[in-house]
Coordinates of C-alpha atoms and ligand atoms in Angstrom, one line a residue:
M1 CA -7.5 -23.3 32.5
T2 CA -5.6 -23.3 35.8
S3 CA -1.9 -24.2 35.9
S4 CA -0.2 -26.3 38.6
N5 CA 0.7 -23.1 40.5
G6 CA -2.9 -22.1 40.8
K7 CA -2.7 -19.4 38.2
I8 CA -4.6 -19.0 35.1
L9 CA -3.6 -18.0 31.6
R10 CA -3.8 -14.3 31.0
S11 CA -6.5 -14.6 28.4
Q12 CA -9.0 -16.1 30.9
E13 CA -9.3 -12.6 32.4
W14 CA -11.1 -11.7 29.2
F15 CA -13.0 -14.8 28.4
G16 CA -13.2 -16.7 31.7
T17 CA -15.4 -14.4 33.8
R18 CA -19.2 -14.6 34.1
D19 CA -19.8 -10.9 34.3
L20 CA -20.5 -8.1 31.9
E21 CA -17.0 -7.9 30.6
G22 CA -16.7 -11.7 30.0
F23 CA -20.1 -11.5 28.3
L24 CA -18.8 -8.8 25.9
H25 CA -15.5 -10.5 25.2
R26 CA -17.2 -13.9 24.4
A27 CA -19.8 -12.1 22.4
G28 CA -17.1 -10.5 20.3
L29 CA -15.8 -13.9 19.2
K30 CA -19.3 -15.4 18.8
A31 CA -20.1 -12.5 16.5
Q32 CA -17.4 -13.9 14.2
G33 CA -19.0 -17.3 14.2
W34 CA -16.9 -19.1 16.9
S35 CA -18.7 -21.4 19.3
E36 CA -17.7 -21.2 22.9
D37 CA -16.2 -24.7 22.7
S38 CA -13.7 -23.3 20.2
F39 CA -12.1 -20.9 22.7
A40 CA -13.3 -21.6 26.2
G41 CA -10.4 -22.5 28.5
R42 CA -7.9 -22.6 25.6
P43 CA -4.6 -20.7 25.3
V44 CA -5.2 -17.8 23.0
I45 CA -2.4 -17.3 20.5
G46 CA -2.1 -14.0 18.6
I47 CA -0.9 -14.1 15.1
A48 CA 0.7 -10.7 14.4
N49 CA 0.6 -10.5 10.6
S50 CA 2.6 -8.1 8.6
W51 CA 0.8 -9.1 5.4
S52 CA 0.4 -6.3 2.9
E53 CA 0.0 -5.9 -0.8
A54 CA 2.4 -2.9 -0.5
T55 CA 5.0 -5.3 0.9
H56 CA 5.5 -7.8 -1.9
C57 CA 7.8 -10.0 0.2
N58 CA 5.0 -10.4 2.7
A59 CA 2.1 -10.7 0.3
H60 CA 1.7 -14.5 0.9
L61 CA 1.5 -14.2 4.7
R62 CA -2.3 -14.2 4.7
D63 CA -2.1 -17.8 3.4
L64 CA 0.7 -18.7 5.7
A65 CA -1.3 -17.6 8.7
E66 CA -3.9 -20.3 7.9
H67 CA -1.2 -22.9 8.5
V68 CA -0.2 -21.3 11.7
K69 CA -3.9 -21.3 12.8
R70 CA -4.1 -25.0 11.9
G71 CA -1.2 -25.7 14.2
I72 CA -2.6 -23.6 17.0
M73 CA -5.9 -25.5 16.9
R74 CA -4.2 -28.9 16.5
A75 CA -2.4 -28.2 19.8
G76 CA -5.6 -27.1 21.6
G77 CA -5.2 -23.4 21.4
F78 CA -7.3 -20.6 19.9
P79 CA -5.9 -18.3 17.1
L80 CA -6.5 -14.6 17.0
E81 CA -5.0 -13.1 13.9
F82 CA -4.4 -9.3 13.8
P83 CA -2.7 -7.0 11.4
T84 CA 0.4 -4.9 12.0
I85 CA 2.1 -2.2 10.1
S86 CA 4.0 -3.7 7.2
L87 CA 7.1 -2.2 5.7
G88 CA 8.2 -3.0 2.2
E89 CA 11.5 -2.0 0.8
F90 CA 10.3 -1.2 -2.7
F91 CA 7.5 1.1 -2.0
M92 CA 8.1 3.0 1.3
S93 CA 9.4 6.5 0.9
P94 CA 11.8 8.0 2.0
T95 CA 12.9 4.7 3.5
S96 CA 11.2 1.8 5.4
M97 CA 13.8 2.3 8.2
L98 CA 12.0 5.5 9.2
C99 CA 9.1 3.4 10.4
R100 CA 10.9 0.3 11.8
N101 CA 10.6 1.7 15.3
L102 CA 6.9 2.6 14.7
M103 CA 6.2 -1.0 13.6
S104 CA 7.9 -2.3 16.7
M105 CA 5.8 0.0 18.9
D106 CA 2.7 -1.2 17.1
I107 CA 3.6 -4.9 17.7
E108 CA 4.5 -4.3 21.4
E109 CA 1.3 -2.5 22.2
M110 CA -0.9 -4.9 20.3
I111 CA 0.7 -7.8 22.3
R112 CA 0.2 -5.8 25.4
G113 CA -3.4 -4.8 24.7
L114 CA -4.9 -8.0 23.3
P115 CA -6.3 -11.0 25.2
I116 CA -3.5 -13.4 24.2
D117 CA -1.2 -15.8 26.0
G118 CA 1.5 -16.0 23.3
V119 CA 2.1 -14.7 19.8
V120 CA 3.3 -15.9 16.5
L121 CA 4.9 -13.1 14.5
L122 CA 4.8 -13.3 10.7
S123 CA 7.5 -11.3 9.0
G124 CA 9.7 -11.4 5.9
C125 CA 10.8 -8.2 4.3
D126 CA 13.9 -6.4 5.7
K127 CA 12.4 -4.3 8.5
T128 CA 9.5 -6.5 9.5
T129 CA 11.6 -9.2 11.2
P130 CA 13.7 -6.7 13.3
A131 CA 10.5 -4.8 14.3
A132 CA 8.9 -8.1 15.3
L133 CA 11.9 -9.1 17.4
M134 CA 12.0 -5.6 19.0
G135 CA 8.3 -5.6 19.8
A136 CA 8.4 -9.1 21.2
A137 CA 11.4 -8.4 23.3
S138 CA 9.8 -5.4 24.9
A139 CA 6.4 -7.0 25.6
D140 CA 8.2 -10.2 26.7
L141 CA 5.2 -12.5 26.3
P142 CA 5.9 -16.0 24.9
A143 CA 6.6 -15.4 21.2
I144 CA 7.8 -17.3 18.1
I145 CA 8.8 -15.8 14.8
V146 CA 7.7 -17.3 11.5
T147 CA 9.4 -15.7 8.5
G148 CA 7.8 -15.9 5.0
G149 CA 10.9 -17.5 3.4
P150 CA 12.9 -16.5 0.4
S151 CA 11.6 -16.2 -3.2
L152 CA 12.8 -18.9 -5.6
R153 CA 16.0 -18.2 -7.6
G154 CA 15.5 -15.8 -10.4
N155 CA 16.3 -17.1 -13.8
W156 CA 17.2 -15.0 -16.9
R157 CA 18.5 -16.6 -20.1
G158 CA 19.7 -19.6 -18.1
E159 CA 21.5 -17.6 -15.5
A160 CA 20.4 -17.8 -11.8
L161 CA 19.7 -14.3 -10.6
G162 CA 19.5 -13.0 -7.0
S163 CA 17.5 -9.9 -6.1
C164 CA 18.6 -7.4 -5.8
T165 CA 22.3 -8.1 -6.1
D166 CA 21.9 -8.8 -9.8
C167 CA 19.5 -6.0 -10.4
R168 CA 22.3 -3.7 -9.2
R169 CA 25.0 -5.5 -11.2
F170 CA 23.1 -5.3 -14.4
W171 CA 22.1 -1.7 -13.7
S172 CA 25.8 -0.8 -13.7
E173 CA 26.2 -2.7 -17.0
L174 CA 23.2 -0.8 -18.5
R175 CA 24.8 2.5 -17.4
A176 CA 28.1 1.3 -18.8
G177 CA 26.4 0.5 -22.1
T178 CA 27.2 -3.2 -22.2
I179 CA 23.5 -4.3 -22.2
T180 CA 20.5 -2.7 -23.7
Q181 CA 17.5 -1.2 -22.0
A182 CA 15.3 -3.9 -23.5
E183 CA 17.5 -6.6 -22.0
Y184 CA 17.4 -4.9 -18.7
D185 CA 13.6 -4.6 -18.9
S186 CA 13.2 -8.3 -19.7
M187 CA 14.8 -9.1 -16.3
E188 CA 11.9 -7.5 -14.4
E189 CA 9.8 -10.6 -14.9
A190 CA 12.6 -13.1 -14.3
I191 CA 14.0 -11.9 -11.0
Y192 CA 11.0 -12.7 -8.7
R193 CA 9.4 -16.0 -9.7
S194 CA 7.5 -16.7 -6.6
P195 CA 6.3 -15.1 -3.3
G196 CA 8.9 -14.5 -0.7
H197 CA 11.7 -12.1 0.2
C198 CA 15.0 -11.3 -1.6
M199 CA 16.8 -14.6 -2.1
V200 CA 20.4 -13.5 -1.6
M201 CA 22.0 -13.1 1.8
G202 CA 20.5 -9.6 2.1
T203 CA 18.9 -8.1 5.2
A204 CA 15.7 -10.2 5.1
S205 CA 17.6 -13.5 4.7
T206 CA 20.1 -12.4 7.3
M207 CA 17.5 -11.5 9.9
S208 CA 15.6 -14.6 9.2
A209 CA 18.8 -16.7 9.8
L210 CA 19.6 -14.7 12.9
C211 CA 16.1 -15.7 14.3
E212 CA 17.4 -19.3 14.2
A213 CA 20.7 -18.3 15.8
L214 CA 18.9 -16.3 18.5
G215 CA 16.5 -19.2 19.1
M216 CA 13.4 -17.2 18.3
T217 CA 12.2 -19.5 15.5
L218 CA 12.1 -23.2 15.0
S219 CA 15.3 -24.7 13.6
G220 CA 15.7 -25.0 9.9
G221 CA 13.0 -22.5 8.9
A222 CA 14.9 -19.5 7.6
S223 CA 15.9 -20.9 4.2
I224 CA 12.8 -22.9 3.2
P225 CA 11.6 -21.2 0.0
A226 CA 8.3 -19.3 0.4
A227 CA 6.8 -21.5 -2.4
D228 CA 7.9 -24.8 -0.9
S229 CA 5.1 -26.8 0.8
R230 CA 7.6 -27.4 3.7
R231 CA 7.1 -23.7 4.7
S232 CA 3.5 -24.3 5.3
V233 CA 4.4 -27.4 7.4
F234 CA 6.9 -25.2 9.3
A235 CA 4.2 -22.6 10.0
E236 CA 1.9 -25.2 11.3
R237 CA 4.6 -26.6 13.6
A238 CA 5.3 -23.1 14.9
G239 CA 1.6 -22.5 15.6
A240 CA 1.5 -25.7 17.6
R241 CA 4.6 -24.9 19.5
A242 CA 3.4 -21.5 20.4
V243 CA 0.5 -23.1 22.4
E244 CA 3.1 -25.0 24.4
L245 CA 5.3 -22.0 24.9
A246 CA 2.3 -20.0 26.3
Q247 CA 1.4 -22.8 28.7
E248 CA 5.1 -23.1 29.8
G249 CA 5.4 -19.3 30.1
I250 CA 8.7 -19.3 28.3
R251 CA 9.5 -15.7 27.5
P252 CA 11.7 -14.0 24.9
S253 CA 13.9 -12.8 27.7
Q254 CA 14.8 -16.4 28.6
I255 CA 15.8 -17.0 25.0
M256 CA 17.3 -13.7 23.8
T257 CA 20.2 -13.7 26.3
E258 CA 23.6 -12.1 26.0
A259 CA 25.0 -15.5 24.9
A260 CA 22.3 -15.8 22.3
F261 CA 23.2 -12.4 20.8
K262 CA 26.8 -13.5 20.6
N263 CA 25.7 -16.6 18.8
A264 CA 23.7 -14.3 16.4
I265 CA 26.7 -12.1 15.8
R266 CA 28.9 -15.1 15.0
T267 CA 26.2 -16.3 12.6
L268 CA 26.0 -12.9 10.9
L269 CA 29.7 -12.9 10.5
T270 CA 30.1 -16.4 9.2
M271 CA 27.4 -15.8 6.6
G272 CA 28.8 -12.5 5.3
G273 CA 25.4 -11.2 6.2
S274 CA 23.9 -7.7 5.9
T275 CA 25.5 -4.7 7.5
N276 CA 21.9 -3.7 8.4
A277 CA 21.9 -6.6 10.9
I278 CA 24.4 -4.8 13.0
I279 CA 21.9 -2.0 13.6
H280 CA 19.0 -4.3 14.0
L281 CA 20.7 -6.7 16.4
T282 CA 21.9 -3.8 18.5
A283 CA 18.3 -2.5 18.6
V284 CA 16.8 -5.8 19.5
A285 CA 19.4 -6.4 22.2
G286 CA 18.7 -2.9 23.6
R287 CA 15.1 -3.9 24.1
A288 CA 16.3 -7.0 25.9
G289 CA 18.4 -4.8 28.2
I290 CA 21.7 -5.9 26.6
K291 CA 24.1 -3.4 25.3
L292 CA 26.0 -4.3 22.1
D293 CA 28.9 -2.2 20.8
L294 CA 30.5 -2.1 17.4
S295 CA 33.5 -3.6 19.1
D296 CA 31.5 -6.7 20.0
F297 CA 31.0 -7.3 16.3
D298 CA 34.5 -6.4 15.4
D299 CA 36.1 -8.6 18.1
L300 CA 34.1 -11.6 17.1
S301 CA 34.8 -10.9 13.5
R302 CA 38.5 -11.4 14.1
S303 CA 37.9 -15.1 15.0
T304 CA 34.9 -16.1 12.9
P305 CA 35.6 -17.6 9.5
T306 CA 33.2 -16.8 6.6
V307 CA 31.8 -20.1 5.4
L308 CA 28.7 -19.3 3.6
N309 CA 29.0 -18.9 -0.2
L310 CA 25.9 -16.9 -1.0
K311 CA 25.5 -13.7 -2.9
P312 CA 26.3 -10.8 -2.6
S313 CA 29.6 -12.1 -0.9
G314 CA 29.7 -15.4 -2.8
K315 CA 28.0 -17.4 -5.5
Y316 CA 24.7 -19.1 -4.4
L317 CA 21.2 -18.2 -3.3
M318 CA 18.9 -19.0 -0.4
E319 CA 17.3 -21.9 -2.3
D320 CA 20.7 -23.5 -2.6
L321 CA 21.3 -23.0 1.1
F322 CA 18.0 -24.8 1.8
Y323 CA 19.0 -27.8 -0.3
A324 CA 22.5 -27.8 1.4
G325 CA 21.0 -28.2 4.8
G326 CA 19.9 -24.7 5.7
V327 CA 21.1 -22.5 8.6
P328 CA 21.6 -25.6 10.9
A329 CA 24.3 -26.7 8.5
V330 CA 26.0 -23.2 8.9
L331 CA 25.7 -23.3 12.6
K332 CA 27.1 -26.8 12.7
R333 CA 30.2 -25.5 10.9
I334 CA 30.9 -23.0 13.6
E335 CA 29.5 -25.0 16.5
H336 CA 32.9 -24.7 18.4
L337 CA 32.4 -20.9 18.4
L338 CA 28.8 -21.0 19.7
D339 CA 27.3 -21.2 23.1
T340 CA 25.2 -24.3 22.4
S341 CA 23.5 -24.3 25.8
C342 CA 21.2 -21.4 24.8
M343 CA 17.5 -22.2 25.0
T344 CA 15.4 -21.9 21.9
V345 CA 11.7 -21.6 21.4
S346 CA 11.5 -25.3 20.7
G347 CA 12.3 -25.9 24.4
K348 CA 15.5 -27.5 23.4
T349 CA 19.0 -26.0 23.4
L350 CA 20.7 -24.7 20.3
G351 CA 23.1 -27.6 20.6
D352 CA 20.3 -30.1 20.6
E353 CA 18.8 -28.5 17.5
I354 CA 22.0 -28.7 15.5
A355 CA 23.2 -32.0 16.9
D356 CA 22.2 -34.0 13.8
A357 CA 22.6 -31.1 11.3
E358 CA 24.4 -32.1 8.0
C359 CA 25.7 -30.3 5.1
Y360 CA 24.7 -31.7 1.7
D361 CA 26.8 -29.3 -0.5
D362 CA 30.3 -28.2 0.6
D363 CA 30.4 -25.6 -2.1
V364 CA 27.5 -23.7 -0.5
V365 CA 28.4 -24.1 3.2
L366 CA 32.2 -24.3 3.0
P367 CA 34.2 -26.5 5.3
L368 CA 36.4 -24.6 7.7
E369 CA 39.6 -25.5 5.9
N370 CA 38.1 -24.1 2.8
A371 CA 36.5 -20.9 4.2
M372 CA 36.2 -17.8 2.1
S373 CA 38.1 -16.0 4.8
D374 CA 39.5 -16.7 8.2
E375 CA 37.7 -13.7 9.5
G376 CA 34.1 -12.5 9.4
G377 CA 32.5 -10.6 6.6
L378 CA 32.1 -7.3 8.5
A379 CA 34.6 -4.9 10.1
A380 CA 34.1 -1.8 12.3
L381 CA 36.3 1.2 11.5
K382 CA 37.1 4.2 13.7
G383 CA 39.2 7.3 13.2
T384 CA 39.0 11.0 12.7
L385 CA 36.3 10.7 10.1
A386 CA 34.2 8.3 12.2
P387 CA 35.0 8.9 15.9
D388 CA 32.0 6.7 17.0
G389 CA 32.5 4.1 14.3
A390 CA 31.6 3.0 10.8
V391 CA 31.2 -0.4 9.2
I392 CA 32.4 -2.1 6.0
K393 CA 31.2 -5.4 4.5
V394 CA 34.7 -6.8 3.8
S395 CA 33.3 -9.9 2.2
A396 CA 31.6 -7.9 -0.6
A397 CA 34.5 -5.4 -1.1
S398 CA 37.5 -5.3 -3.4
P399 CA 40.6 -6.7 -1.6
E400 CA 42.9 -4.2 -3.4
L401 CA 41.0 -1.3 -1.8
M402 CA 41.3 -2.5 1.8
Q403 CA 44.2 -0.1 2.3
H404 CA 43.8 3.1 0.3
R405 CA 44.4 6.8 0.4
G406 CA 42.4 8.9 -2.0
R407 CA 41.0 12.3 -2.8
A408 CA 37.4 13.0 -1.6
V409 CA 34.7 13.8 -4.1
V410 CA 31.9 15.1 -2.0
F411 CA 28.1 15.2 -2.5
E412 CA 26.1 17.2 0.0
N413 CA 23.0 15.1 -0.2
P414 CA 21.2 12.5 -2.4
V415 CA 19.8 15.1 -4.7
D416 CA 23.3 16.6 -5.3
L417 CA 24.5 13.1 -6.0
K418 CA 21.8 12.4 -8.5
N419 CA 22.4 15.7 -10.3
R420 CA 26.1 15.4 -10.7
I421 CA 27.3 11.8 -10.6
D422 CA 26.9 11.3 -14.4
D423 CA 28.1 14.8 -15.3
P424 CA 30.8 14.3 -17.9
D425 CA 32.6 17.3 -16.4
L426 CA 32.7 15.8 -12.9
D427 CA 36.3 15.8 -11.8
V428 CA 36.7 12.3 -10.6
N429 CA 38.9 9.3 -11.2
A430 CA 38.9 5.7 -10.1
E431 CA 41.3 6.3 -7.2
D432 CA 39.1 9.0 -5.6
V433 CA 36.8 8.4 -2.7
L434 CA 33.1 9.2 -3.2
V435 CA 31.6 10.8 -0.1
L436 CA 27.8 11.4 0.6
K437 CA 26.5 13.5 3.4
N438 CA 23.1 14.0 5.1
T439 CA 21.8 10.4 4.9
G440 CA 22.0 9.3 8.5
P441 CA 19.3 8.5 11.0
V442 CA 18.4 12.2 11.5
G443 CA 19.6 13.7 8.3
G444 CA 18.1 11.1 5.9
P445 CA 15.8 11.1 7.7
G446 CA 15.6 7.4 8.7
M447 CA 19.0 6.5 7.3
P448 CA 18.1 5.4 3.8
E449 CA 19.9 2.7 1.9
A450 CA 21.8 5.4 -0.1
G451 CA 25.2 4.1 0.8
F452 CA 25.6 2.1 -2.5
L453 CA 26.5 5.3 -4.4
P454 CA 26.4 4.7 -8.1
L455 CA 29.7 4.9 -9.9
P456 CA 30.1 7.8 -12.3
R457 CA 29.0 6.8 -15.7
K458 CA 32.2 7.9 -17.4
L459 CA 34.2 5.6 -15.1
L460 CA 31.9 2.7 -15.7
Q461 CA 32.4 3.2 -19.4
Q462 CA 36.1 3.0 -18.8
G463 CA 35.7 -0.4 -17.1
V464 CA 35.7 0.7 -13.5
R465 CA 33.4 -1.5 -11.3
D466 CA 34.3 -0.5 -7.8
M467 CA 35.5 2.5 -5.8
I468 CA 35.6 3.4 -2.2
R469 CA 32.3 5.1 -1.2
I470 CA 31.7 6.6 2.3
S471 CA 28.5 7.9 3.9
D472 CA 26.4 8.0 7.0
A473 CA 23.7 6.0 5.2
R474 CA 22.9 2.3 5.2
M475 CA 23.2 -0.1 2.3
S476 CA 20.9 -2.8 1.1
G477 CA 22.1 -6.2 2.3
T478 CA 21.9 -7.2 -1.3
A479 CA 24.5 -4.6 -2.5
F480 CA 28.2 -5.0 -2.8
G481 CA 31.4 -3.0 -3.3
T482 CA 34.0 -1.3 -1.1
I483 CA 31.5 0.8 0.8
V484 CA 31.9 2.4 4.2
L485 CA 28.6 2.9 6.0
H486 CA 27.0 4.1 9.2
V487 CA 29.6 6.8 9.8
A488 CA 28.9 8.2 13.2
P489 CA 28.2 10.8 14.4
E490 CA 26.3 11.5 11.2
S491 CA 26.8 14.7 9.3
A492 CA 23.4 16.2 10.3
V493 CA 24.4 16.2 14.0
G494 CA 27.8 17.6 13.4
G495 CA 30.0 14.6 12.8
P496 CA 33.3 15.2 11.0
L497 CA 31.6 13.9 7.8
A498 CA 29.9 17.3 7.6
L499 CA 33.2 19.0 7.3
V500 CA 34.7 17.0 4.4
E501 CA 35.3 19.0 1.2
T502 CA 36.2 17.8 -2.3
G503 CA 39.9 17.5 -2.5
D504 CA 40.5 16.4 1.1
M505 CA 42.5 13.3 1.5
I506 CA 40.9 10.3 3.2
E507 CA 42.7 7.2 4.3
I508 CA 41.2 3.7 5.0
D509 CA 43.1 0.8 6.5
V510 CA 40.7 -2.1 7.1
E511 CA 43.3 -4.3 8.7
E512 CA 44.0 -1.6 11.2
R513 CA 40.3 -0.7 11.4
R514 CA 41.0 3.0 10.6
L515 CA 39.1 5.6 8.7
D516 CA 40.8 9.0 8.8
L517 CA 40.2 12.4 7.3
L518 CA 43.6 13.8 6.7
V519 CA 42.9 17.5 7.4
E520 CA 44.5 19.6 10.1
E521 CA 42.4 20.2 13.2
E522 CA 42.7 23.9 12.9
E523 CA 41.2 23.8 9.4
L524 CA 38.3 21.5 10.7
R525 CA 37.5 24.0 13.5
R526 CA 37.4 26.8 10.9
R527 CA 35.0 24.8 8.7
K528 CA 32.8 23.9 11.6
A529 CA 32.4 27.5 12.6
A530 CA 31.6 28.4 9.0
L531 CA 28.9 25.8 8.5
A532 CA 26.0 27.8 6.9
S533 CA 23.0 25.9 8.3
P534 CA 22.6 25.0 11.9
V535 CA 24.0 21.6 12.6
G536 CA 21.3 19.2 13.7
D537 CA 18.7 20.2 11.2
S538 CA 16.5 17.2 10.9
A539 CA 15.4 17.5 7.3
A540 CA 13.5 15.3 4.9
W541 CA 14.4 14.8 1.3
H542 CA 11.5 14.6 -1.1
G543 CA 12.3 14.4 -4.8
G544 CA 14.7 17.3 -4.8
S545 CA 13.3 19.5 -2.1
R546 CA 14.0 19.5 1.6
D547 CA 11.6 20.1 4.5
S548 CA 13.1 22.3 7.2
V549 CA 13.1 21.0 10.7
S550 CA 10.4 23.4 11.7
E551 CA 8.0 21.8 9.2
V552 CA 8.5 18.3 10.5
R553 CA 5.6 17.2 12.7
G554 CA 3.9 14.0 13.9
Y555 CA 5.8 10.7 13.8
R556 CA 8.7 12.3 11.9
K557 CA 9.1 14.9 14.7
L558 CA 9.2 12.0 17.2
H559 CA 11.8 10.3 15.1
A560 CA 13.9 13.4 14.7
D561 CA 13.8 14.1 18.4
H562 CA 14.5 10.6 19.7
V563 CA 16.3 8.5 17.2
L564 CA 19.7 7.2 18.4
Q565 CA 22.8 7.0 16.1
A566 CA 23.7 3.9 14.2
P567 CA 26.1 2.4 16.8
Q568 CA 23.1 2.5 19.2
G569 CA 20.9 0.7 16.8
C570 CA 18.8 3.7 15.6
D571 CA 16.1 2.9 18.2
F572 CA 14.3 5.6 20.0
D573 CA 15.9 6.5 23.3
F574 CA 12.6 6.0 25.2
L575 CA 12.0 2.5 23.8
L576 CA 15.1 0.8 25.2
G577 CA 14.3 -2.1 27.6
S578 CA 11.1 -4.0 28.2
T579 CA 8.0 -4.0 30.4
P580 CA 7.0 -7.7 30.5
V581 CA 3.4 -8.6 30.1
E582 CA 2.2 -11.1 32.7
T583 CA 1.9 -14.6 31.2
H584 CA -0.3 -16.0 34.0
V585 CA -2.4 -14.2 36.5
E586 CA -4.1 -15.0 39.8
A587 CA -7.5 -16.7 39.5
P588 CA -9.8 -14.4 41.6
E589 CA -13.4 -15.4 41.9
H590 CA -14.6 -12.2 40.3
P591 CA -11.8 -10.7 38.2
A592 CA -12.1 -7.0 38.2
G593 CA -11.3 -6.5 34.5
H594 CA -9.3 -7.4 31.5
H595 CA -6.4 -5.0 31.9
T596 CA -3.2 -6.8 32.7
G597 CA 0.4 -6.4 31.7
Ligands
FES1 FE1 11.7 -7.3 0.7 FE2 14.2 -7.4 -0.5 S1 12.5 -6.2 -1.0 S2 13.5 -8.5 1.2

């Protein structure tokens, strides 16, 4: 297939030559039962599939891929499905975040290495969508994201449940003794009723919605439940559109522009979305050559109302958002704050896509005059405890704790926390500030979602349901509470968090965006000099024991040596930027080989 500029699609270097290499490439497809008519001269569209039985949120993507294929073939293309690493939140230890960058490298190199002209990326669970965006941005071949969609609402004894916001809520009630173990157990079968990812505005839903705001998926797709037949239709449309994208040569770099990232940040803020999205968006932008700072999020937060009434910040679930009009209805609410001239994968602008968007339930997507808050759901803090920044999800926090001074109760690591948090003799009261160290990108390792520190059982039994908690960890997007996360620099690389001791006073003022450790500098210098273990030890926690840095090898060594801090997106320093793959190549009479890119 030769385009008007006399160039051919990249895949024709593999399949379009009458030499030994062309012979082998065609034979490889014929070996799978394809006739030459099926692929000859057609755009080849990869389907990067993160299906896995170990990622329950993505377990239906094998089926969804068939609908993508149908769309590709309907539009005259040829589908080539291939697997990628898949990262599931429930099963990966110590944390799926440890391997997000690995998955992005896998995707980038598969795009680069395979004979494809464009790619449809199937994702769903928390890390799989950011990894897909990162890989696609770095390879910069025409790409379109298809997320697997949220699971249906949970239902337990007539109450709609959202995972895992309500798993956590009822876990606290179990620990407080207000429900029985048998009642809690009975929820296990009621919380996930269908395929799909967590159905609150957690990280998976947030990143899926941000794909719409960025323009990297077709409009309206993020909220369609995984079990709804319209998701299959959506997948088919995406497959067909991917063929056109490949022919047009429209690249992610033309879509994921600086203005598009600002749109995504506005969307994150107005949704009260996951704090994890700050890290992921920063990492994706870094691949696109765009530097996002915490101040970008905070500045836009000051002028972005929170209009989405979904758990964990609000009341409803993704299924409700779908019936209310989906993400286009949200974008329409804040249209005046968006750059609607941004191009999307549909070939239309964001403004075109939401021109006719309507909201069918004003209690789910609130009118501006009735917004949950005049500001966004996230705030960036700085101060002597977090010189490089920290974040708090204001929309899921207790308003009375937004300005607070309290005594630190310190846990050195997750094992220490687990061993002591429910100790009846633990010296702690509701006004104290719980502090957890050694859970950052290096110290975790991989920055686990340990930031949702459990409240001490004895305080739960007294009726306490929230306290200020501070760590260098992340928190699940489904979690809630007055929780300060992503403290940077992290404790394992010598941040002030490493120096906090039980009894120190900590002050937080969200309005002023401050987070301070109220300890004299001289005393902090003394503590730093007295730190027993070398600062910067990249350890790994495994069920109570810790590997020393000298025992870390392989990918974990690569991670320890190259991971950036949270405000830089936790990407690897050597992965920033992109190396675009050619979309079309010259049409020599006798192409020398299949290597291009
Ligand atoms: Fe996959 Fe929540 S466990 S999105």
